[in-house]
Amino acid sequence: IIVGETRRLMQLVDNVLLFGRGERSTGPKPSESVSLAPLVRDVLTAFGPIAAAADVTLGAHHLEDCVVPADAAELRQVLLNLLDNAVKYGPRGQTVTVGLARIGERGTEVARVWVEDEGPGIPPADRARVWEPFVRLTRDLETETAGSGIGLAVVSRIVRRHGGMARIQATPAGGACVVVELPDASAPLSSESSRVARWQPRDA
């Protein structure tokens, strides 16, 4: 519990720092080459204990590796924020799934990453405003769900800085699916498509 809460606190601090930096950032788009499938796996492993504490199973669906020009630390924060929201606002016992695919025509391909939960979803009327800083849904305030209101704002600013876009849609079961698309995706030198087993806590 202490380790999980410490990680949450560190993530909150990172969000505040990134949010503040985003207010002042006017620099060029990041150009480091980041391989996304290993990054997703690393984030799932790191986030596993927090998910387990909430009785949530993490799963990965068809991680098709691709490389994008990006800041790896910022993309890691995007994934952590999306996973944290999915766990925080969904029910205990749910499965949260992450997917990754390269889509589009050759030369204009984008990397699409999505995080699906089995929670109540986000009403269509609220899907644009939740990206704004400090916005909390009325139902979350009424249920006293903890949150700072800057997690998705940080996601939005990081994705825009990378020239990408983010949106929210409903899942067939009624949960929320957050989709992030990053431009200029390319196949890695060693092309890899794989399915990753669901994370399970190790025996004590």
JSON list of C-alpha atoms in Angstrom, two decimals:
[
{"chain": "A", "resi": 1, "resn": "ILE", "atom": "CA", "xyz": [0.00, 0.00, 0.00]},
{"chain": "A", "resi": 2, "resn": "ILE", "atom": "CA", "xyz": [2.81, 2.40, 0.92]},
{"chain": "A", "resi": 3, "resn": "VAL", "atom": "CA", "xyz": [4.65, 1.68, -2.34]},
{"chain": "A", "resi": 4, "resn": "GLY", "atom": "CA", "xyz": [1.47, 2.16, -4.37]},
{"chain": "A", "resi": 5, "resn": "GLU", "atom": "CA", "xyz": [0.58, 5.44, -2.69]},
{"chain": "A", "resi": 6, "resn": "THR", "atom": "CA", "xyz": [4.15, 6.68, -3.06]},
{"chain": "A", "resi": 7, "resn": "ARG", "atom": "CA", "xyz": [4.02, 5.99, -6.78]},
{"chain": "A", "resi": 8, "resn": "ARG", "atom": "CA", "xyz": [0.72, 7.85, -7.02]},
{"chain": "A", "resi": 9, "resn": "LEU", "atom": "CA", "xyz": [2.25, 10.82, -5.20]},
{"chain": "A", "resi": 10, "resn": "MET", "atom": "CA", "xyz": [5.27, 10.80, -7.52]},
{"chain": "A", "resi": 11, "resn": "GLN", "atom": "CA", "xyz": [2.93, 10.70, -10.52]},
{"chain": "A", "resi": 12, "resn": "LEU", "atom": "CA", "xyz": [0.97, 13.66, -9.15]},
{"chain": "A", "resi": 13, "resn": "VAL", "atom": "CA", "xyz": [4.20, 15.65, -8.70]},
{"chain": "A", "resi": 14, "resn": "ASP", "atom": "CA", "xyz": [5.26, 14.76, -12.25]},
{"chain": "A", "resi": 15, "resn": "ASN", "atom": "CA", "xyz": [1.87, 15.93, -13.53]},
{"chain": "A", "resi": 16, "resn": "VAL", "atom": "CA", "xyz": [2.19, 19.28, -11.76]},
{"chain": "A", "resi": 17, "resn": "LEU", "atom": "CA", "xyz": [5.71, 19.77, -13.15]},
{"chain": "A", "resi": 18, "resn": "LEU", "atom": "CA", "xyz": [4.68, 18.79, -16.68]},
{"chain": "A", "resi": 19, "resn": "PHE", "atom": "CA", "xyz": [1.59, 21.00, -16.46]},
{"chain": "A", "resi": 20, "resn": "GLY", "atom": "CA", "xyz": [3.72, 23.96, -15.40]},
{"chain": "A", "resi": 21, "resn": "ARG", "atom": "CA", "xyz": [6.28, 23.28, -18.10]},
{"chain": "A", "resi": 22, "resn": "GLY", "atom": "CA", "xyz": [3.51, 22.99, -20.67]},
{"chain": "A", "resi": 23, "resn": "GLU", "atom": "CA", "xyz": [2.34, 26.50, -19.83]},
{"chain": "A", "resi": 24, "resn": "ARG", "atom": "CA", "xyz": [5.77, 27.85, -20.80]},
{"chain": "A", "resi": 25, "resn": "SER", "atom": "CA", "xyz": [6.85, 25.41, -23.52]},
{"chain": "A", "resi": 26, "resn": "THR", "atom": "CA", "xyz": [7.49, 26.93, -26.93]},
{"chain": "A", "resi": 27, "resn": "GLY", "atom": "CA", "xyz": [10.26, 24.59, -28.04]},
{"chain": "A", "resi": 28, "resn": "PRO", "atom": "CA", "xyz": [10.31, 22.33, -31.09]},
{"chain": "A", "resi": 29, "resn": "LYS", "atom": "CA", "xyz": [8.54, 19.00, -31.27]},
{"chain": "A", "resi": 30, "resn": "PRO", "atom": "CA", "xyz": [10.63, 16.20, -29.69]},
{"chain": "A", "resi": 31, "resn": "SER", "atom": "CA", "xyz": [12.74, 14.23, -32.18]},
{"chain": "A", "resi": 32, "resn": "GLU", "atom": "CA", "xyz": [14.04, 11.25, -30.16]},
{"chain": "A", "resi": 33, "resn": "SER", "atom": "CA", "xyz": [13.07, 7.93, -31.74]},
{"chain": "A", "resi": 34, "resn": "VAL", "atom": "CA", "xyz": [10.88, 5.96, -29.34]},
{"chain": "A", "resi": 35, "resn": "SER", "atom": "CA", "xyz": [9.84, 2.34, -29.85]},
{"chain": "A", "resi": 36, "resn": "LEU", "atom": "CA", "xyz": [6.33, 2.19, -28.41]},
{"chain": "A", "resi": 37, "resn": "ALA", "atom": "CA", "xyz": [5.71, -1.51, -27.69]},
{"chain": "A", "resi": 38, "resn": "PRO", "atom": "CA", "xyz": [8.59, -1.84, -25.18]},
{"chain": "A", "resi": 39, "resn": "LEU", "atom": "CA", "xyz": [7.49, 1.44, -23.59]},
{"chain": "A", "resi": 40, "resn": "VAL", "atom": "CA", "xyz": [3.92, 0.17, -23.17]},
{"chain": "A", "resi": 41, "resn": "ARG", "atom": "CA", "xyz": [5.14, -3.10, -21.65]},
{"chain": "A", "resi": 42, "resn": "ASP", "atom": "CA", "xyz": [7.39, -1.22, -19.22]},
{"chain": "A", "resi": 43, "resn": "VAL", "atom": "CA", "xyz": [4.53, 1.04, -18.11]},
{"chain": "A", "resi": 44, "resn": "LEU", "atom": "CA", "xyz": [2.19, -1.92, -17.63]},
{"chain": "A", "resi": 45, "resn": "THR", "atom": "CA", "xyz": [4.78, -3.65, -15.46]},
{"chain": "A", "resi": 46, "resn": "ALA", "atom": "CA", "xyz": [5.43, -0.50, -13.41]},
{"chain": "A", "resi": 47, "resn": "PHE", "atom": "CA", "xyz": [1.72, 0.19, -12.95]},
{"chain": "A", "resi": 48, "resn": "GLY", "atom": "CA", "xyz": [0.88, -3.43, -12.12]},
{"chain": "A", "resi": 49, "resn": "PRO", "atom": "CA", "xyz": [1.07, -3.18, -8.30]},
{"chain": "A", "resi": 50, "resn": "ILE", "atom": "CA", "xyz": [-1.23, -0.14, -8.27]},
{"chain": "A", "resi": 51, "resn": "ALA", "atom": "CA", "xyz": [-3.76, -1.98, -10.44]},
{"chain": "A", "resi": 52, "resn": "ALA", "atom": "CA", "xyz": [-3.52, -5.08, -8.25]},
{"chain": "A", "resi": 53, "resn": "ALA", "atom": "CA", "xyz": [-4.25, -3.00, -5.14]},
{"chain": "A", "resi": 54, "resn": "ALA", "atom": "CA", "xyz": [-7.52, -1.95, -6.79]},
{"chain": "A", "resi": 55, "resn": "ASP", "atom": "CA", "xyz": [-8.27, -5.56, -7.86]},
{"chain": "A", "resi": 56, "resn": "VAL", "atom": "CA", "xyz": [-7.86, -4.53, -11.50]},
{"chain": "A", "resi": 57, "resn": "THR", "atom": "CA", "xyz": [-6.40, -6.75, -14.21]},
{"chain": "A", "resi": 58, "resn": "LEU", "atom": "CA", "xyz": [-4.22, -5.10, -16.85]},
{"chain": "A", "resi": 59, "resn": "GLY", "atom": "CA", "xyz": [-4.22, -6.50, -20.35]},
{"chain": "A", "resi": 60, "resn": "ALA", "atom": "CA", "xyz": [-2.53, -5.66, -23.65]},
{"chain": "A", "resi": 61, "resn": "HIS", "atom": "CA", "xyz": [-4.20, -6.26, -27.00]},
{"chain": "A", "resi": 62, "resn": "HIS", "atom": "CA", "xyz": [-2.09, -6.86, -30.10]},
{"chain": "A", "resi": 63, "resn": "LEU", "atom": "CA", "xyz": [0.85, -4.56, -29.46]},
{"chain": "A", "resi": 64, "resn": "GLU", "atom": "CA", "xyz": [2.09, -3.75, -32.97]},
{"chain": "A", "resi": 65, "resn": "ASP", "atom": "CA", "xyz": [5.41, -2.07, -32.44]},
{"chain": "A", "resi": 66, "resn": "CYS", "atom": "CA", "xyz": [6.21, 1.20, -34.16]},
{"chain": "A", "resi": 67, "resn": "VAL", "atom": "CA", "xyz": [8.67, 4.03, -33.77]},
{"chain": "A", "resi": 68, "resn": "VAL", "atom": "CA", "xyz": [7.72, 7.70, -33.38]},
{"chain": "A", "resi": 69, "resn": "PRO", "atom": "CA", "xyz": [9.71, 10.92, -32.85]},
{"chain": "A", "resi": 70, "resn": "ALA", "atom": "CA", "xyz": [8.89, 11.68, -29.23]},
{"chain": "A", "resi": 71, "resn": "ASP", "atom": "CA", "xyz": [10.02, 12.36, -25.69]},
{"chain": "A", "resi": 72, "resn": "ALA", "atom": "CA", "xyz": [9.93, 8.93, -24.01]},
{"chain": "A", "resi": 73, "resn": "ALA", "atom": "CA", "xyz": [9.45, 10.32, -20.50]},
{"chain": "A", "resi": 74, "resn": "GLU", "atom": "CA", "xyz": [6.46, 12.40, -21.59]},
{"chain": "A", "resi": 75, "resn": "LEU", "atom": "CA", "xyz": [4.83, 9.49, -23.42]},
{"chain": "A", "resi": 76, "resn": "ARG", "atom": "CA", "xyz": [5.34, 7.36, -20.32]},
{"chain": "A", "resi": 77, "resn": "GLN", "atom": "CA", "xyz": [3.48, 10.00, -18.32]},
{"chain": "A", "resi": 78, "resn": "VAL", "atom": "CA", "xyz": [0.64, 9.96, -20.86]},
{"chain": "A", "resi": 79, "resn": "LEU", "atom": "CA", "xyz": [0.22, 6.21, -20.43]},
{"chain": "A", "resi": 80, "resn": "LEU", "atom": "CA", "xyz": [0.46, 6.39, -16.64]},
{"chain": "A", "resi": 81, "resn": "ASN", "atom": "CA", "xyz": [-2.19, 9.12, -16.52]},
{"chain": "A", "resi": 82, "resn": "LEU", "atom": "CA", "xyz": [-4.56, 7.15, -18.73]},
{"chain": "A", "resi": 83, "resn": "LEU", "atom": "CA", "xyz": [-4.10, 3.96, -16.72]},
{"chain": "A", "resi": 84, "resn": "ASP", "atom": "CA", "xyz": [-4.54, 5.85, -13.45]},
{"chain": "A", "resi": 85, "resn": "ASN", "atom": "CA", "xyz": [-7.82, 7.36, -14.67]},
{"chain": "A", "resi": 86, "resn": "ALA", "atom": "CA", "xyz": [-9.08, 4.00, -15.90]},
{"chain": "A", "resi": 87, "resn": "VAL", "atom": "CA", "xyz": [-8.38, 2.37, -12.54]},
{"chain": "A", "resi": 88, "resn": "LYS", "atom": "CA", "xyz": [-9.61, 5.32, -10.48]},
{"chain": "A", "resi": 89, "resn": "TYR", "atom": "CA", "xyz": [-12.96, 5.77, -12.19]},
{"chain": "A", "resi": 90, "resn": "GLY", "atom": "CA", "xyz": [-13.73, 2.12, -12.99]},
{"chain": "A", "resi": 91, "resn": "PRO", "atom": "CA", "xyz": [-15.06, -0.61, -10.71]},
{"chain": "A", "resi": 92, "resn": "ARG", "atom": "CA", "xyz": [-13.00, -3.05, -8.69]},
{"chain": "A", "resi": 93, "resn": "GLY", "atom": "CA", "xyz": [-12.52, -6.32, -10.53]},
{"chain": "A", "resi": 94, "resn": "GLN", "atom": "CA", "xyz": [-12.51, -4.69, -13.97]},
{"chain": "A", "resi": 95, "resn": "THR", "atom": "CA", "xyz": [-10.04, -5.33, -16.79]},
{"chain": "A", "resi": 96, "resn": "VAL", "atom": "CA", "xyz": [-8.21, -2.35, -18.27]},
{"chain": "A", "resi": 97, "resn": "THR", "atom": "CA", "xyz": [-6.83, -3.00, -21.74]},
{"chain": "A", "resi": 98, "resn": "VAL", "atom": "CA", "xyz": [-4.09, -1.17, -23.66]},
{"chain": "A", "resi": 99, "resn": "GLY", "atom": "CA", "xyz": [-3.74, -1.48, -27.42]},
{"chain": "A", "resi": 100, "resn": "LEU", "atom": "CA", "xyz": [-1.18, -0.27, -29.96]},
{"chain": "A", "resi": 101, "resn": "ALA", "atom": "CA", "xyz": [-1.32, -0.27, -33.76]},
{"chain": "A", "resi": 102, "resn": "ARG", "atom": "CA", "xyz": [0.23, 1.50, -36.73]},
{"chain": "A", "resi": 103, "resn": "ILE", "atom": "CA", "xyz": [-2.44, 2.79, -39.11]},
{"chain": "A", "resi": 104, "resn": "GLY", "atom": "CA", "xyz": [-2.70, 4.82, -42.31]},
{"chain": "A", "resi": 105, "resn": "GLU", "atom": "CA", "xyz": [-0.96, 4.86, -45.68]},
{"chain": "A", "resi": 106, "resn": "ARG", "atom": "CA", "xyz": [2.79, 4.44, -46.07]},
{"chain": "A", "resi": 107, "resn": "GLY", "atom": "CA", "xyz": [4.46, 7.78, -45.49]},
{"chain": "A", "resi": 108, "resn": "THR", "atom": "CA", "xyz": [1.52, 9.16, -43.49]},
{"chain": "A", "resi": 109, "resn": "GLU", "atom": "CA", "xyz": [1.22, 6.45, -40.87]},
{"chain": "A", "resi": 110, "resn": "VAL", "atom": "CA", "xyz": [0.30, 7.25, -37.29]},
{"chain": "A", "resi": 111, "resn": "ALA", "atom": "CA", "xyz": [0.71, 5.29, -34.08]},
{"chain": "A", "resi": 112, "resn": "ARG", "atom": "CA", "xyz": [-2.60, 4.69, -32.34]},
{"chain": "A", "resi": 113, "resn": "VAL", "atom": "CA", "xyz": [-2.56, 3.86, -28.62]},
{"chain": "A", "resi": 114, "resn": "TRP", "atom": "CA", "xyz": [-5.76, 3.26, -26.70]},
{"chain": "A", "resi": 115, "resn": "VAL", "atom": "CA", "xyz": [-6.76, 2.49, -23.11]},
{"chain": "A", "resi": 116, "resn": "GLU", "atom": "CA", "xyz": [-10.16, 0.89, -22.44]},
{"chain": "A", "resi": 117, "resn": "ASP", "atom": "CA", "xyz": [-11.86, 0.49, -19.08]},
{"chain": "A", "resi": 118, "resn": "GLU", "atom": "CA", "xyz": [-15.10, -1.04, -17.83]},
{"chain": "A", "resi": 119, "resn": "GLY", "atom": "CA", "xyz": [-16.28, 1.99, -15.89]},
{"chain": "A", "resi": 120, "resn": "PRO", "atom": "CA", "xyz": [-19.33, 4.23, -16.41]},
{"chain": "A", "resi": 121, "resn": "GLY", "atom": "CA", "xyz": [-17.80, 6.00, -19.40]},
{"chain": "A", "resi": 122, "resn": "ILE", "atom": "CA", "xyz": [-17.82, 9.73, -20.12]},
{"chain": "A", "resi": 123, "resn": "PRO", "atom": "CA", "xyz": [-21.02, 11.34, -21.46]},
{"chain": "A", "resi": 124, "resn": "PRO", "atom": "CA", "xyz": [-20.66, 12.71, -25.02]},
{"chain": "A", "resi": 125, "resn": "ALA", "atom": "CA", "xyz": [-21.39, 16.25, -23.80]},
{"chain": "A", "resi": 126, "resn": "ASP", "atom": "CA", "xyz": [-18.38, 16.10, -21.46]},
{"chain": "A", "resi": 127, "resn": "ARG", "atom": "CA", "xyz": [-15.80, 14.48, -23.75]},
{"chain": "A", "resi": 128, "resn": "ALA", "atom": "CA", "xyz": [-14.35, 17.77, -24.97]},
{"chain": "A", "resi": 129, "resn": "ARG", "atom": "CA", "xyz": [-14.25, 19.61, -21.65]},
{"chain": "A", "resi": 130, "resn": "VAL", "atom": "CA", "xyz": [-12.49, 16.88, -19.61]},
{"chain": "A", "resi": 131, "resn": "TRP", "atom": "CA", "xyz": [-9.25, 17.81, -21.41]},
{"chain": "A", "resi": 132, "resn": "GLU", "atom": "CA", "xyz": [-9.36, 21.25, -19.81]},
{"chain": "A", "resi": 133, "resn": "PRO", "atom": "CA", "xyz": [-7.41, 21.87, -16.57]},
{"chain": "A", "resi": 134, "resn": "PHE", "atom": "CA", "xyz": [-9.16, 21.29, -13.26]},
{"chain": "A", "resi": 135, "resn": "VAL", "atom": "CA", "xyz": [-12.41, 19.99, -14.80]},
{"chain": "A", "resi": 136, "resn": "ARG", "atom": "CA", "xyz": [-14.13, 17.30, -12.73]},
{"chain": "A", "resi": 137, "resn": "LEU", "atom": "CA", "xyz": [-17.42, 15.61, -13.66]},
{"chain": "A", "resi": 138, "resn": "THR", "atom": "CA", "xyz": [-20.31, 16.25, -11.28]},
{"chain": "A", "resi": 139, "resn": "ARG", "atom": "CA", "xyz": [-20.74, 12.55, -10.58]},
{"chain": "A", "resi": 140, "resn": "ASP", "atom": "CA", "xyz": [-17.10, 12.28, -9.49]},
{"chain": "A", "resi": 141, "resn": "LEU", "atom": "CA", "xyz": [-17.49, 15.18, -7.10]},
{"chain": "A", "resi": 142, "resn": "GLU", "atom": "CA", "xyz": [-20.66, 13.65, -5.71]},
{"chain": "A", "resi": 143, "resn": "THR", "atom": "CA", "xyz": [-18.96, 10.29, -5.12]},
{"chain": "A", "resi": 144, "resn": "GLU", "atom": "CA", "xyz": [-15.86, 12.06, -3.75]},
{"chain": "A", "resi": 145, "resn": "THR", "atom": "CA", "xyz": [-13.58, 10.26, -6.20]},
{"chain": "A", "resi": 146, "resn": "ALA", "atom": "CA", "xyz": [-10.07, 11.59, -5.60]},
{"chain": "A", "resi": 147, "resn": "GLY", "atom": "CA", "xyz": [-8.44, 13.53, -8.40]},
{"chain": "A", "resi": 148, "resn": "SER", "atom": "CA", "xyz": [-6.58, 16.73, -9.23]},
{"chain": "A", "resi": 149, "resn": "GLY", "atom": "CA", "xyz": [-8.31, 17.53, -12.52]},
{"chain": "A", "resi": 150, "resn": "ILE", "atom": "CA", "xyz": [-5.04, 17.96, -14.44]},
{"chain": "A", "resi": 151, "resn": "GLY", "atom": "CA", "xyz": [-4.28, 14.39, -15.56]},
{"chain": "A", "resi": 152, "resn": "LEU", "atom": "CA", "xyz": [-6.07, 14.59, -18.92]},
{"chain": "A", "resi": 153, "resn": "ALA", "atom": "CA", "xyz": [-4.97, 18.21, -19.39]},
{"chain": "A", "resi": 154, "resn": "VAL", "atom": "CA", "xyz": [-1.36, 17.02, -19.16]},
{"chain": "A", "resi": 155, "resn": "VAL", "atom": "CA", "xyz": [-2.13, 14.22, -21.63]},
{"chain": "A", "resi": 156, "resn": "SER", "atom": "CA", "xyz": [-3.69, 16.69, -24.07]},
{"chain": "A", "resi": 157, "resn": "ARG", "atom": "CA", "xyz": [-0.76, 19.13, -23.90]},
{"chain": "A", "resi": 158, "resn": "ILE", "atom": "CA", "xyz": [1.86, 16.43, -24.32]},
{"chain": "A", "resi": 159, "resn": "VAL", "atom": "CA", "xyz": [0.04, 14.89, -27.28]},
{"chain": "A", "resi": 160, "resn": "ARG", "atom": "CA", "xyz": [-0.43, 18.26, -28.97]},
{"chain": "A", "resi": 161, "resn": "ARG", "atom": "CA", "xyz": [3.24, 19.08, -28.44]},
{"chain": "A", "resi": 162, "resn": "HIS", "atom": "CA", "xyz": [4.03, 15.89, -30.36]},
{"chain": "A", "resi": 163, "resn": "GLY", "atom": "CA", "xyz": [1.73, 16.97, -33.20]},
{"chain": "A", "resi": 164, "resn": "GLY", "atom": "CA", "xyz": [-0.85, 14.32, -32.31]},
{"chain": "A", "resi": 165, "resn": "MET", "atom": "CA", "xyz": [-4.45, 14.20, -31.17]},
{"chain": "A", "resi": 166, "resn": "ALA", "atom": "CA", "xyz": [-6.44, 12.56, -28.38]},
{"chain": "A", "resi": 167, "resn": "ARG", "atom": "CA", "xyz": [-10.13, 11.71, -28.14]},
{"chain": "A", "resi": 168, "resn": "ILE", "atom": "CA", "xyz": [-12.56, 9.77, -25.98]},
{"chain": "A", "resi": 169, "resn": "GLN", "atom": "CA", "xyz": [-15.13, 7.29, -27.21]},
{"chain": "A", "resi": 170, "resn": "ALA", "atom": "CA", "xyz": [-17.42, 4.72, -25.66]},
{"chain": "A", "resi": 171, "resn": "THR", "atom": "CA", "xyz": [-16.66, 1.00, -25.57]},
{"chain": "A", "resi": 172, "resn": "PRO", "atom": "CA", "xyz": [-19.29, -1.58, -26.61]},
{"chain": "A", "resi": 173, "resn": "ALA", "atom": "CA", "xyz": [-19.80, -2.35, -22.92]},
{"chain": "A", "resi": 174, "resn": "GLY", "atom": "CA", "xyz": [-20.30, 1.34, -22.05]},
{"chain": "A", "resi": 175, "resn": "GLY", "atom": "CA", "xyz": [-16.89, 2.12, -20.56]},
{"chain": "A", "resi": 176, "resn": "ALA", "atom": "CA", "xyz": [-14.44, 4.76, -21.75]},
{"chain": "A", "resi": 177, "resn": "CYS", "atom": "CA", "xyz": [-11.81, 4.30, -24.45]},
{"chain": "A", "resi": 178, "resn": "VAL", "atom": "CA", "xyz": [-9.17, 7.03, -24.67]},
{"chain": "A", "resi": 179, "resn": "VAL", "atom": "CA", "xyz": [-7.41, 7.08, -28.03]},
{"chain": "A", "resi": 180, "resn": "VAL", "atom": "CA", "xyz": [-4.09, 8.83, -28.67]},
{"chain": "A", "resi": 181, "resn": "GLU", "atom": "CA", "xyz": [-2.63, 9.15, -32.17]},
{"chain": "A", "resi": 182, "resn": "LEU", "atom": "CA", "xyz": [0.96, 10.23, -32.83]},
{"chain": "A", "resi": 183, "resn": "PRO", "atom": "CA", "xyz": [2.17, 11.14, -36.34]},
{"chain": "A", "resi": 184, "resn": "ASP", "atom": "CA", "xyz": [5.21, 10.05, -38.33]},
{"chain": "A", "resi": 185, "resn": "ALA", "atom": "CA", "xyz": [5.09, 6.44, -37.17]},
{"chain": "A", "resi": 186, "resn": "SER", "atom": "CA", "xyz": [7.42, 3.95, -38.83]},
{"chain": "A", "resi": 187, "resn": "ALA", "atom": "CA", "xyz": [8.11, 0.26, -38.52]},
{"chain": "A", "resi": 188, "resn": "PRO", "atom": "CA", "xyz": [11.02, -0.66, -36.23]},
{"chain": "A", "resi": 189, "resn": "LEU", "atom": "CA", "xyz": [14.17, -2.13, -37.74]},
{"chain": "A", "resi": 190, "resn": "SER", "atom": "CA", "xyz": [13.10, -5.45, -36.24]},
{"chain": "A", "resi": 191, "resn": "SER", "atom": "CA", "xyz": [9.35, -5.56, -36.92]},
{"chain": "A", "resi": 192, "resn": "GLU", "atom": "CA", "xyz": [7.43, -7.06, -34.05]},
{"chain": "A", "resi": 193, "resn": "SER", "atom": "CA", "xyz": [3.76, -7.80, -33.41]},
{"chain": "A", "resi": 194, "resn": "SER", "atom": "CA", "xyz": [2.84, -9.65, -30.27]},
{"chain": "A", "resi": 195, "resn": "ARG", "atom": "CA", "xyz": [0.22, -10.26, -27.66]},
{"chain": "A", "resi": 196, "resn": "VAL", "atom": "CA", "xyz": [1.20, -9.58, -24.09]},
{"chain": "A", "resi": 197, "resn": "ALA", "atom": "CA", "xyz": [-0.19, -11.70, -21.28]},
{"chain": "A", "resi": 198, "resn": "ARG", "atom": "CA", "xyz": [-2.23, -9.99, -18.62]},
{"chain": "A", "resi": 199, "resn": "TRP", "atom": "CA", "xyz": [-0.17, -8.72, -15.70]},
{"chain": "A", "resi": 200, "resn": "GLN", "atom": "CA", "xyz": [-0.53, -10.82, -12.58]},
{"chain": "A", "resi": 201, "resn": "PRO", "atom": "CA", "xyz": [1.00, -10.03, -9.18]},
{"chain": "A", "resi": 202, "resn": "ARG", "atom": "CA", "xyz": [3.72, -12.35, -8.07]},
{"chain": "A", "resi": 203, "resn": "ASP", "atom": "CA", "xyz": [3.15, -14.55, -5.07]},
{"chain": "A", "resi": 204, "resn": "ALA", "atom": "CA", "xyz": [4.37, -12.97, -1.84]}
]
